[in-house]
Amino acid sequence: MTTEKEIKMPIDIKGILNLLPHRYPFILVDRIIDFEPGQSITGLKNVSMGEPFFQGHFPGEPVMPGVLILEGMAQTGGILAYLTEQSMIGEKLVYFAGLDKVRFRKVVRPGDQLIFKLEMIKYKARLTKMAGHAYVGDELVTEAEMMATFA
């Protein structure tokens, strides 16, 4: 792990776009509000009725797709990986390598604010394993263990 420069919180969307290759409509994290190198990260996503997926999921009963909650969690974890190993920024992409223990506990609707909290479980040879939890307020809505790698 390298910590090449001090990271100032919060990281806004401009800073996130400097780290991740994702762009609209697939950027699913709006702000990073806390970070400890090699340890943990907290990000947030403001869920709006203007999200393109709500047009079809589901008309008249908008629910954020669970896979997109996982994607937002993964993007937040990718930022943790980049900020932990800063030499990889702009050099390598962070790819999902696996998901375990995925559970969807509650639905997420327009107007909710998702809080993504990830903790590094293991970091070895550029392979990371993280425990992720997504909350709306104090309620756990999704949890998973995620593995990712630089490539």
PDB file of C-alpha atoms in Angstrom:
ATOM      1  CA  MET A   1       0.000   0.000   0.000  1.00  0.00           C
ATOM      2  CA  THR A   2       1.160   3.479  -0.740  1.00  0.00           C
ATOM      3  CA  THR A   3      -0.015   6.763   0.628  1.00  0.00           C
ATOM      4  CA  GLU A   4       1.583   9.273  -1.705  1.00  0.00           C
ATOM      5  CA  LYS A   5      -0.381  12.372  -0.764  1.00  0.00           C
ATOM      6  CA  GLU A   6      -2.834  13.535   1.846  1.00  0.00           C
ATOM      7  CA  ILE A   7      -6.457  13.186   0.775  1.00  0.00           C
ATOM      8  CA  LYS A   8      -8.783  16.008   1.819  1.00  0.00           C
ATOM      9  CA  MET A   9     -12.393  15.241   2.656  1.00  0.00           C
ATOM     10  CA  PRO A  10     -14.958  15.474   1.305  1.00  0.00           C
ATOM     11  CA  ILE A  11     -14.215  14.417  -2.260  1.00  0.00           C
ATOM     12  CA  ASP A  12     -16.866  15.920  -4.515  1.00  0.00           C
ATOM     13  CA  ILE A  13     -18.092  14.636  -7.870  1.00  0.00           C
ATOM     14  CA  LYS A  14     -15.254  16.386  -9.743  1.00  0.00           C
ATOM     15  CA  GLY A  15     -12.701  14.557  -7.613  1.00  0.00           C
ATOM     16  CA  ILE A  16     -14.552  11.264  -8.080  1.00  0.00           C
ATOM     17  CA  LEU A  17     -14.561  11.717 -11.871  1.00  0.00           C
ATOM     18  CA  ASN A  18     -10.780  12.216 -11.675  1.00  0.00           C
ATOM     19  CA  LEU A  19     -10.465   8.802 -10.012  1.00  0.00           C
ATOM     20  CA  LEU A  20     -13.081   6.603 -11.719  1.00  0.00           C
ATOM     21  CA  PRO A  21     -13.566   5.992 -15.448  1.00  0.00           C
ATOM     22  CA  HIS A  22     -17.379   5.826 -15.044  1.00  0.00           C
ATOM     23  CA  ARG A  23     -19.548   8.583 -16.514  1.00  0.00           C
ATOM     24  CA  TYR A  24     -23.243   9.451 -16.636  1.00  0.00           C
ATOM     25  CA  PRO A  25     -25.514   7.557 -16.457  1.00  0.00           C
ATOM     26  CA  PHE A  26     -23.304   4.993 -14.744  1.00  0.00           C
ATOM     27  CA  ILE A  27     -21.533   7.012 -12.065  1.00  0.00           C
ATOM     28  CA  LEU A  28     -23.300   5.889  -8.894  1.00  0.00           C
ATOM     29  CA  VAL A  29     -21.438   7.697  -6.127  1.00  0.00           C
ATOM     30  CA  ASP A  30     -21.765  11.466  -5.621  1.00  0.00           C
ATOM     31  CA  ARG A  31     -19.412  12.219  -2.742  1.00  0.00           C
ATOM     32  CA  ILE A  32     -16.806  10.615  -0.499  1.00  0.00           C
ATOM     33  CA  ILE A  33     -17.249  11.832   3.054  1.00  0.00           C
ATOM     34  CA  ASP A  34     -14.688   9.748   4.960  1.00  0.00           C
ATOM     35  CA  PHE A  35     -11.583   7.738   4.135  1.00  0.00           C
ATOM     36  CA  GLU A  36      -8.794   5.923   5.961  1.00  0.00           C
ATOM     37  CA  PRO A  37      -6.011   4.597   3.691  1.00  0.00           C
ATOM     38  CA  GLY A  38      -6.126   0.816   3.464  1.00  0.00           C
ATOM     39  CA  GLN A  39      -8.922   0.686   6.026  1.00  0.00           C
ATOM     40  CA  SER A  40     -12.310   2.159   5.116  1.00  0.00           C
ATOM     41  CA  ILE A  41     -14.321   4.599   3.057  1.00  0.00           C
ATOM     42  CA  THR A  42     -17.765   6.188   3.238  1.00  0.00           C
ATOM     43  CA  GLY A  43     -19.522   7.522   0.172  1.00  0.00           C
ATOM     44  CA  LEU A  44     -22.989   8.719  -0.662  1.00  0.00           C
ATOM     45  CA  LYS A  45     -25.439   8.631  -3.540  1.00  0.00           C
ATOM     46  CA  ASN A  46     -28.446  10.919  -3.737  1.00  0.00           C
ATOM     47  CA  VAL A  47     -31.183   8.884  -5.402  1.00  0.00           C
ATOM     48  CA  SER A  48     -33.365  11.016  -7.677  1.00  0.00           C
ATOM     49  CA  MET A  49     -36.480  10.292  -9.714  1.00  0.00           C
ATOM     50  CA  GLY A  50     -34.451  11.643 -12.654  1.00  0.00           C
ATOM     51  CA  GLU A  51     -32.311   8.467 -12.684  1.00  0.00           C
ATOM     52  CA  PRO A  52     -32.778   6.786 -16.082  1.00  0.00           C
ATOM     53  CA  PHE A  53     -33.439   3.322 -14.608  1.00  0.00           C
ATOM     54  CA  PHE A  54     -36.624   4.487 -12.850  1.00  0.00           C
ATOM     55  CA  GLN A  55     -38.370   4.781 -16.234  1.00  0.00           C
ATOM     56  CA  GLY A  56     -38.577   0.992 -16.383  1.00  0.00           C
ATOM     57  CA  HIS A  57     -37.935  -0.233 -12.815  1.00  0.00           C
ATOM     58  CA  PHE A  58     -40.835  -0.082 -12.055  1.00  0.00           C
ATOM     59  CA  PRO A  59     -43.292   2.375 -13.657  1.00  0.00           C
ATOM     60  CA  GLY A  60     -45.657   3.549 -10.943  1.00  0.00           C
ATOM     61  CA  GLU A  61     -43.552   1.922  -8.200  1.00  0.00           C
ATOM     62  CA  PRO A  62     -39.960   3.182  -8.621  1.00  0.00           C
ATOM     63  CA  VAL A  63     -37.383   0.939  -6.923  1.00  0.00           C
ATOM     64  CA  MET A  64     -33.617   1.220  -7.403  1.00  0.00           C
ATOM     65  CA  PRO A  65     -32.297  -2.044  -8.876  1.00  0.00           C
ATOM     66  CA  GLY A  66     -30.249  -4.015  -6.358  1.00  0.00           C
ATOM     67  CA  VAL A  67     -27.447  -4.571  -8.854  1.00  0.00           C
ATOM     68  CA  LEU A  68     -27.046  -0.793  -9.140  1.00  0.00           C
ATOM     69  CA  ILE A  69     -26.815  -0.469  -5.362  1.00  0.00           C
ATOM     70  CA  LEU A  70     -24.014  -3.043  -5.548  1.00  0.00           C
ATOM     71  CA  GLU A  71     -22.411  -1.082  -8.394  1.00  0.00           C
ATOM     72  CA  GLY A  72     -22.450   2.102  -6.299  1.00  0.00           C
ATOM     73  CA  MET A  73     -20.889   0.161  -3.459  1.00  0.00           C
ATOM     74  CA  ALA A  74     -18.282  -1.250  -5.856  1.00  0.00           C
ATOM     75  CA  GLN A  75     -17.442   2.194  -7.230  1.00  0.00           C
ATOM     76  CA  THR A  76     -16.937   3.445  -3.678  1.00  0.00           C
ATOM     77  CA  GLY A  77     -14.693   0.436  -3.028  1.00  0.00           C
ATOM     78  CA  GLY A  78     -12.786   1.220  -6.228  1.00  0.00           C
ATOM     79  CA  ILE A  79     -12.093   4.690  -4.887  1.00  0.00           C
ATOM     80  CA  LEU A  80     -10.791   3.113  -1.662  1.00  0.00           C
ATOM     81  CA  ALA A  81      -8.476   0.907  -3.748  1.00  0.00           C
ATOM     82  CA  TYR A  82      -7.197   3.874  -5.787  1.00  0.00           C
ATOM     83  CA  LEU A  83      -6.656   6.100  -2.764  1.00  0.00           C
ATOM     84  CA  THR A  84      -4.836   3.265  -0.999  1.00  0.00           C
ATOM     85  CA  GLU A  85      -2.634   2.484  -4.024  1.00  0.00           C
ATOM     86  CA  GLN A  86      -2.336   5.915  -5.619  1.00  0.00           C
ATOM     87  CA  SER A  87       0.246   4.784  -8.176  1.00  0.00           C
ATOM     88  CA  MET A  88      -2.606   2.953  -9.962  1.00  0.00           C
ATOM     89  CA  ILE A  89      -4.665   6.109 -10.592  1.00  0.00           C
ATOM     90  CA  GLY A  90      -4.847   6.596 -14.345  1.00  0.00           C
ATOM     91  CA  GLU A  91      -2.659   3.532 -14.911  1.00  0.00           C
ATOM     92  CA  LYS A  92      -4.898   0.551 -14.161  1.00  0.00           C
ATOM     93  CA  LEU A  93      -8.626  -0.078 -13.840  1.00  0.00           C
ATOM     94  CA  VAL A  94     -10.237  -1.654 -10.800  1.00  0.00           C
ATOM     95  CA  TYR A  95     -12.328  -4.675 -11.821  1.00  0.00           C
ATOM     96  CA  PHE A  96     -14.802  -6.721  -9.810  1.00  0.00           C
ATOM     97  CA  ALA A  97     -13.456 -10.207  -9.165  1.00  0.00           C
ATOM     98  CA  GLY A  98     -16.286 -11.600  -7.050  1.00  0.00           C
ATOM     99  CA  LEU A  99     -19.235 -11.068  -4.750  1.00  0.00           C
ATOM    100  CA  ASP A 100     -20.138 -13.103  -1.687  1.00  0.00           C
ATOM    101  CA  LYS A 101     -22.751 -12.913   1.054  1.00  0.00           C
ATOM    102  CA  VAL A 102     -24.981 -10.499  -0.889  1.00  0.00           C
ATOM    103  CA  ARG A 103     -28.205  -9.581   0.897  1.00  0.00           C
ATOM    104  CA  PHE A 104     -30.870  -7.055  -0.032  1.00  0.00           C
ATOM    105  CA  ARG A 105     -32.719  -5.964   3.108  1.00  0.00           C
ATOM    106  CA  LYS A 106     -34.889  -2.977   2.088  1.00  0.00           C
ATOM    107  CA  VAL A 107     -35.916  -1.190  -1.106  1.00  0.00           C
ATOM    108  CA  VAL A 108     -34.354   2.110  -2.152  1.00  0.00           C
ATOM    109  CA  ARG A 109     -36.639   4.743  -3.665  1.00  0.00           C
ATOM    110  CA  PRO A 110     -36.322   8.216  -5.174  1.00  0.00           C
ATOM    111  CA  GLY A 111     -35.534  10.777  -2.486  1.00  0.00           C
ATOM    112  CA  ASP A 112     -33.390   8.365  -0.475  1.00  0.00           C
ATOM    113  CA  GLN A 113     -29.746   9.038   0.251  1.00  0.00           C
ATOM    114  CA  LEU A 114     -27.621   5.905   0.080  1.00  0.00           C
ATOM    115  CA  ILE A 115     -24.609   5.781   2.364  1.00  0.00           C
ATOM    116  CA  PHE A 116     -21.974   3.265   1.249  1.00  0.00           C
ATOM    117  CA  LYS A 117     -19.588   2.055   3.977  1.00  0.00           C
ATOM    118  CA  LEU A 118     -16.769  -0.271   2.988  1.00  0.00           C
ATOM    119  CA  GLU A 119     -14.014  -1.782   5.088  1.00  0.00           C
ATOM    120  CA  MET A 120     -10.918  -3.445   3.711  1.00  0.00           C
ATOM    121  CA  ILE A 121     -10.782  -7.079   4.827  1.00  0.00           C
ATOM    122  CA  LYS A 122      -7.665  -8.056   2.889  1.00  0.00           C
ATOM    123  CA  TYR A 123      -5.217  -6.386   0.517  1.00  0.00           C
ATOM    124  CA  LYS A 124      -2.636  -8.596  -1.115  1.00  0.00           C
ATOM    125  CA  ALA A 125      -0.812  -8.332  -4.441  1.00  0.00           C
ATOM    126  CA  ARG A 126      -3.328  -5.777  -5.734  1.00  0.00           C
ATOM    127  CA  LEU A 127      -6.287  -8.024  -4.921  1.00  0.00           C
ATOM    128  CA  THR A 128      -8.685  -6.493  -2.427  1.00  0.00           C
ATOM    129  CA  LYS A 129     -11.492  -7.954  -0.405  1.00  0.00           C
ATOM    130  CA  MET A 130     -13.929  -5.542   1.211  1.00  0.00           C
ATOM    131  CA  ALA A 131     -17.026  -5.755   3.375  1.00  0.00           C
ATOM    132  CA  GLY A 132     -19.663  -3.373   2.069  1.00  0.00           C
ATOM    133  CA  HIS A 133     -22.842  -2.051   3.612  1.00  0.00           C
ATOM    134  CA  ALA A 134     -25.370   0.357   2.123  1.00  0.00           C
ATOM    135  CA  TYR A 135     -27.698   2.333   4.377  1.00  0.00           C
ATOM    136  CA  VAL A 136     -30.612   4.709   4.024  1.00  0.00           C
ATOM    137  CA  GLY A 137     -30.527   6.659   7.259  1.00  0.00           C
ATOM    138  CA  ASP A 138     -29.700   4.096   9.933  1.00  0.00           C
ATOM    139  CA  GLU A 139     -31.373   1.225   8.064  1.00  0.00           C
ATOM    140  CA  LEU A 140     -29.201  -1.388   6.378  1.00  0.00           C
ATOM    141  CA  VAL A 141     -30.496  -1.896   2.829  1.00  0.00           C
ATOM    142  CA  THR A 142     -27.761  -3.992   1.190  1.00  0.00           C
ATOM    143  CA  GLU A 143     -24.635  -5.843   2.260  1.00  0.00           C
ATOM    144  CA  ALA A 144     -21.957  -7.833   0.450  1.00  0.00           C
ATOM    145  CA  GLU A 145     -18.368  -8.948   0.479  1.00  0.00           C
ATOM    146  CA  MET A 146     -16.589  -7.819  -2.676  1.00  0.00           C
ATOM    147  CA  MET A 147     -13.331  -8.713  -4.316  1.00  0.00           C
ATOM    148  CA  ALA A 148     -11.614  -6.489  -6.857  1.00  0.00           C
ATOM    149  CA  THR A 149      -8.307  -6.340  -8.660  1.00  0.00           C
ATOM    150  CA  PHE A 150      -6.231  -3.835 -10.606  1.00  0.00           C
ATOM    151  CA  ALA A 151      -5.752  -4.777 -14.277  1.00  0.00           C
TER     152      ALA A 151
END
